[in-house]
Amino acid sequence: MFPRFLSAILTLQAASCAQQVQTPCQPLTHAEAPFIVCKFDAETDDIRLFLNGADGERYAQFDALSDALADSGERLVFAMNAGMYLPDRRPVGLLIERGETLAPLNLAEGNSNFTLKPNGVFWIDETRAGVEESTTFQASGRTPNFATQSGPMLVIDGALHPAFREDSSSRHRRNGVGVARDGRTVHFAISEVPVNFHTFATLFRDRLETPNALYFDGRISQVLASNLSRSERGADMGPIVGVVETED
């Protein structure tokens, strides 16, 4: 009797764990606005950045990246655009892919969202991830496996970017990333409706509790979330962040 009961408990626990693994992306409402938030672990999940395929051409769309991964026996379970880019879809700022710097750190001044200082870098190593202000990242001498620069920072050491106003009328669909204090838990978020920077930033600070968070982009924001059966197609993208699993 006891072994059967214990077996049933273990089966339920295994099923529960499997469900958690399979449902990283969930809807969330914040400030009366709907979002999709996807949570991953930098130590156990395979988080990568992508720009070009083997032929040197930009992936540009999730389906092209997904097809390329499938050819090597891998599956794209999550993806979103991951940083601003030029008309030819080259990244505006730093991009590191598998330890190779494809574009340098950009500390230029300007009038774009990217140059709304402070901007920042999202980086990934074997077991850890982080979001750091760009000059802090530069001073660290860090050489991660993957990194992408974008801007502005949404949350800086627990504080909102000083330029954000709660009553701002500038509203767009927006996406970004924040990393928890443990240095492992990565939260990607995308709004389902247009929101301003202040609302988007408070999602990361107040709901996701990430001390540092980075804006990826707006208007062209897109997401692939396999557990929600979502794979959006829109404007061609530059850098893409994705989570990959090996096919059984």
GROMACS .gro file of C-alpha atoms in nm:
model
  248
    1MET     CA    1   0.000   0.000   0.000
    2PHE     CA    2   0.271   0.248   0.105
    3PRO     CA    3   0.495   0.191  -0.202
    4ARG     CA    4   0.195   0.243  -0.433
    5PHE     CA    5   0.102   0.561  -0.247
    6LEU     CA    6   0.461   0.685  -0.262
    7SER     CA    7   0.481   0.604  -0.632
    8ALA     CA    8   0.165   0.807  -0.696
    9ILE     CA    9   0.313   1.106  -0.512
   10LEU     CA   10   0.638   1.086  -0.709
   11THR     CA   11   0.444   1.063  -1.035
   12LEU     CA   12   0.244   1.374  -0.947
   13GLN     CA   13   0.560   1.559  -0.850
   14ALA     CA   14   0.728   1.462  -1.177
   15ALA     CA   15   0.424   1.576  -1.373
   16SER     CA   16   0.422   1.904  -1.185
   17CYS     CA   17   0.791   1.962  -1.258
   18ALA     CA   18   0.741   1.876  -1.624
   19GLN     CA   19   0.453   2.122  -1.644
   20GLN     CA   20   0.670   2.397  -1.495
   21VAL     CA   21   0.944   2.328  -1.748
   22GLN     CA   22   0.698   2.330  -2.035
   23THR     CA   23   0.520   2.653  -1.936
   24PRO     CA   24   0.788   2.922  -1.907
   25CYS     CA   25   0.569   3.191  -2.068
   26GLN     CA   26   0.258   3.316  -1.895
   27PRO     CA   27   0.014   3.607  -1.933
   28LEU     CA   28   0.034   3.871  -1.663
   29THR     CA   29  -0.165   4.189  -1.602
   30HIS     CA   30   0.015   4.494  -1.463
   31ALA     CA   31  -0.121   4.847  -1.431
   32GLU     CA   32  -0.434   4.724  -1.613
   33ALA     CA   33  -0.225   4.627  -1.918
   34PRO     CA   34  -0.171   4.270  -2.043
   35PHE     CA   35   0.179   4.131  -2.084
   36ILE     CA   36   0.348   3.802  -2.164
   37VAL     CA   37   0.631   3.720  -1.924
   38CYS     CA   38   0.873   3.433  -1.987
   39LYS     CA   39   1.102   3.306  -1.709
   40PHE     CA   40   1.419   3.105  -1.760
   41ASP     CA   41   1.720   2.989  -1.558
   42ALA     CA   42   2.061   3.083  -1.699
   43GLU     CA   43   2.216   2.776  -1.533
   44THR     CA   44   1.978   2.514  -1.670
   45ASP     CA   45   1.823   2.673  -1.982
   46ASP     CA   46   2.011   2.721  -2.308
   47ILE     CA   47   1.974   3.097  -2.370
   48ARG     CA   48   2.146   3.225  -2.683
   49LEU     CA   49   2.167   3.528  -2.911
   50PHE     CA   50   2.139   3.499  -3.289
   51LEU     CA   51   2.198   3.730  -3.583
   52ASN     CA   52   2.324   3.550  -3.896
   53GLY     CA   53   2.271   3.206  -4.039
   54ALA     CA   54   2.542   2.979  -4.177
   55ASP     CA   55   2.507   3.156  -4.513
   56GLY     CA   56   2.587   3.493  -4.355
   57GLU     CA   57   2.234   3.624  -4.404
   58ARG     CA   58   2.033   3.766  -4.114
   59TYR     CA   59   1.775   3.526  -3.972
   60ALA     CA   60   1.532   3.822  -3.958
   61GLN     CA   61   1.230   3.604  -3.867
   62PHE     CA   62   1.163   3.337  -3.606
   63ASP     CA   63   1.070   3.072  -3.862
   64ALA     CA   64   1.409   3.101  -4.038
   65LEU     CA   65   1.589   3.060  -3.706
   66SER     CA   66   1.362   2.774  -3.603
   67ASP     CA   67   1.422   2.591  -3.931
   68ALA     CA   68   1.800   2.630  -3.899
   69LEU     CA   69   1.797   2.491  -3.546
   70ALA     CA   70   1.573   2.201  -3.649
   71ASP     CA   71   1.834   2.101  -3.908
   72SER     CA   72   2.076   2.039  -3.621
   73GLY     CA   73   1.823   1.855  -3.405
   74GLU     CA   74   1.730   2.151  -3.185
   75ARG     CA   75   1.401   2.326  -3.110
   76LEU     CA   76   1.336   2.695  -3.052
   77VAL     CA   77   1.099   2.718  -2.753
   78PHE     CA   78   1.115   3.092  -2.697
   79ALA     CA   79   1.241   3.395  -2.889
   80MET     CA   80   1.206   3.771  -2.914
   81ASN     CA   81   1.385   4.058  -3.084
   82ALA     CA   82   1.684   4.154  -2.867
   83GLY     CA   83   1.823   4.496  -2.941
   84MET     CA   84   1.804   4.786  -3.180
   85TYR     CA   85   1.945   4.766  -3.530
   86LEU     CA   86   2.032   4.966  -3.840
   87PRO     CA   87   1.839   4.952  -4.172
   88ASP     CA   88   2.049   4.654  -4.284
   89ARG     CA   89   1.966   4.492  -3.947
   90ARG     CA   90   2.320   4.520  -3.811
   91PRO     CA   91   2.305   4.584  -3.434
   92VAL     CA   92   2.340   4.945  -3.320
   93GLY     CA   93   2.545   4.840  -3.018
   94LEU     CA   94   2.742   4.549  -2.878
   95LEU     CA   95   2.662   4.198  -2.993
   96ILE     CA   96   2.859   3.895  -2.876
   97GLU     CA   97   2.765   3.552  -3.007
   98ARG     CA   98   2.943   3.239  -2.877
   99GLY     CA   99   3.226   3.456  -2.744
  100GLU     CA  100   3.280   3.638  -3.074
  101THR     CA  101   3.220   4.014  -3.085
  102LEU     CA  102   3.011   4.083  -3.396
  103ALA     CA  103   2.955   4.452  -3.314
  104PRO     CA  104   3.139   4.675  -3.064
  105LEU     CA  105   3.007   4.853  -2.755
  106ASN     CA  106   2.847   5.185  -2.853
  107LEU     CA  107   2.876   5.473  -2.604
  108ALA     CA  108   2.779   5.748  -2.850
  109GLU     CA  109   2.552   6.036  -2.756
  110GLY     CA  110   2.231   6.100  -2.951
  111ASN     CA  111   1.856   6.154  -2.948
  112SER     CA  112   1.730   5.799  -2.995
  113ASN     CA  113   1.594   5.555  -2.738
  114PHE     CA  114   1.924   5.366  -2.765
  115THR     CA  115   2.119   5.674  -2.654
  116LEU     CA  116   1.875   5.774  -2.378
  117LYS     CA  117   2.147   5.725  -2.116
  118PRO     CA  118   2.199   5.515  -1.927
  119ASN     CA  119   2.164   5.233  -2.174
  120GLY     CA  120   2.283   4.884  -2.100
  121VAL     CA  121   2.397   4.533  -2.186
  122PHE     CA  122   2.224   4.200  -2.132
  123TRP     CA  123   2.484   3.922  -2.105
  124ILE     CA  124   2.481   3.544  -2.062
  125ASP     CA  125   2.755   3.306  -1.944
  126GLU     CA  126   2.756   2.933  -1.877
  127THR     CA  127   2.556   2.957  -1.554
  128ARG     CA  128   2.477   3.325  -1.499
  129ALA     CA  129   2.322   3.626  -1.667
  130GLY     CA  130   2.303   3.996  -1.598
  131VAL     CA  131   2.191   4.340  -1.706
  132GLU     CA  132   2.446   4.616  -1.656
  133GLU     CA  133   2.470   4.981  -1.751
  134SER     CA  134   2.698   5.005  -2.056
  135THR     CA  135   2.993   5.182  -1.893
  136THR     CA  136   2.973   4.946  -1.593
  137PHE     CA  137   2.987   4.650  -1.831
  138GLN     CA  138   3.285   4.804  -2.009
  139ALA     CA  139   3.472   4.866  -1.683
  140SER     CA  140   3.409   4.509  -1.565
  141GLY     CA  141   3.620   4.360  -1.843
  142ARG     CA  142   3.356   4.090  -1.869
  143THR     CA  143   3.383   3.850  -2.166
  144PRO     CA  144   3.052   3.661  -2.174
  145ASN     CA  145   2.942   3.394  -2.418
  146PHE     CA  146   2.657   3.613  -2.539
  147ALA     CA  147   2.573   3.982  -2.499
  148THR     CA  148   2.350   4.243  -2.660
  149GLN     CA  149   2.343   4.618  -2.598
  150SER     CA  150   2.026   4.824  -2.614
  151GLY     CA  151   1.862   5.114  -2.442
  152PRO     CA  152   1.743   5.272  -2.237
  153MET     CA  153   1.787   5.088  -1.910
  154LEU     CA  154   1.443   5.037  -1.756
  155VAL     CA  155   1.556   4.973  -1.398
  156ILE     CA  156   1.898   5.069  -1.260
  157ASP     CA  157   1.991   4.922  -0.922
  158GLY     CA  158   1.625   4.919  -0.819
  159ALA     CA  159   1.541   5.269  -0.948
  160LEU     CA  160   1.349   5.361  -1.261
  161HIS     CA  161   1.528   5.542  -1.541
  162PRO     CA  162   1.518   5.913  -1.447
  163ALA     CA  163   1.367   6.017  -1.781
  164PHE     CA  164   1.049   5.811  -1.742
  165ARG     CA  165   0.724   5.992  -1.662
  166GLU     CA  166   0.412   5.819  -1.535
  167ASP     CA  167   0.189   6.046  -1.748
  168SER     CA  168   0.389   6.006  -2.070
  169SER     CA  169   0.168   5.978  -2.378
  170SER     CA  170   0.437   5.794  -2.578
  171ARG     CA  171   0.290   5.445  -2.594
  172HIS     CA  172   0.408   5.150  -2.800
  173ARG     CA  173   0.418   4.776  -2.777
  174ARG     CA  174   0.746   4.717  -2.592
  175ASN     CA  175   0.973   4.428  -2.495
  176GLY     CA  176   1.274   4.387  -2.268
  177VAL     CA  177   1.464   4.176  -2.016
  178GLY     CA  178   1.545   4.180  -1.646
  179VAL     CA  179   1.760   3.955  -1.429
  180ALA     CA  180   1.680   3.870  -1.066
  181ARG     CA  181   1.921   3.927  -0.778
  182ASP     CA  182   2.026   3.562  -0.789
  183GLY     CA  183   2.202   3.622  -1.121
  184ARG     CA  184   2.028   3.320  -1.273
  185THR     CA  185   1.659   3.397  -1.315
  186VAL     CA  186   1.593   3.581  -1.641
  187HIS     CA  187   1.258   3.748  -1.711
  188PHE     CA  188   1.167   3.843  -2.067
  189ALA     CA  189   0.852   4.053  -2.109
  190ILE     CA  190   0.649   4.194  -2.394
  191SER     CA  191   0.335   4.409  -2.375
  192GLU     CA  192   0.023   4.299  -2.558
  193VAL     CA  193  -0.093   4.661  -2.595
  194PRO     CA  194   0.087   4.996  -2.625
  195VAL     CA  195   0.233   5.114  -2.292
  196ASN     CA  196   0.467   5.393  -2.191
  197PHE     CA  197   0.819   5.345  -2.054
  198HIS     CA  198   0.711   5.410  -1.695
  199THR     CA  199   0.449   5.133  -1.696
  200PHE     CA  200   0.685   4.891  -1.865
  201ALA     CA  201   0.968   4.966  -1.622
  202THR     CA  202   0.747   4.923  -1.314
  203LEU     CA  203   0.653   4.577  -1.440
  204PHE     CA  204   1.017   4.475  -1.397
  205ARG     CA  205   1.077   4.665  -1.073
  206ASP     CA  206   0.753   4.598  -0.886
  207ARG     CA  207   0.613   4.272  -1.024
  208LEU     CA  208   0.918   4.081  -1.146
  209GLU     CA  209   1.148   4.231  -0.881
  210THR     CA  210   1.450   4.261  -1.109
  211PRO     CA  211   1.700   4.522  -0.979
  212ASN     CA  212   1.822   4.585  -1.334
  213ALA     CA  213   1.623   4.564  -1.655
  214LEU     CA  214   1.683   4.666  -2.016
  215TYR     CA  215   1.457   4.782  -2.296
  216PHE     CA  216   1.496   4.589  -2.621
  217ASP     CA  217   1.265   4.778  -2.858
  218GLY     CA  218   0.913   4.892  -2.936
  219ARG     CA  219   0.662   4.886  -3.224
  220ILE     CA  220   0.848   4.601  -3.397
  221SER     CA  221   0.841   4.386  -3.080
  222GLN     CA  222   0.762   4.020  -3.145
  223VAL     CA  223   0.761   3.698  -2.945
  224LEU     CA  224   0.771   3.323  -3.002
  225ALA     CA  225   0.637   3.129  -2.703
  226SER     CA  226   0.589   2.763  -2.787
  227ASN     CA  227   0.393   2.680  -2.472
  228LEU     CA  228   0.140   2.951  -2.565
  229SER     CA  229   0.136   2.844  -2.932
  230ARG     CA  230   0.256   3.192  -3.028
  231SER     CA  231   0.498   3.266  -3.310
  232GLU     CA  232   0.454   3.621  -3.431
  233ARG     CA  233   0.569   3.750  -3.767
  234GLY     CA  234   0.624   4.117  -3.838
  235ALA     CA  235   0.907   4.346  -3.942
  236ASP     CA  236   1.241   4.181  -4.012
  237MET     CA  237   1.456   4.176  -3.699
  238GLY     CA  238   1.822   4.218  -3.617
  239PRO     CA  239   1.950   4.038  -3.304
  240ILE     CA  240   1.721   3.768  -3.164
  241VAL     CA  241   1.736   3.609  -2.820
  242GLY     CA  242   1.618   3.252  -2.801
  243VAL     CA  243   1.594   2.952  -2.570
  244VAL     CA  244   1.683   2.621  -2.733
  245GLU     CA  245   1.608   2.261  -2.642
  246THR     CA  246   1.753   1.947  -2.794
  247GLU     CA  247   1.498   1.739  -2.982
  248ASP     CA  248   1.426   1.397  -2.829
   0.00000   0.00000   0.00000
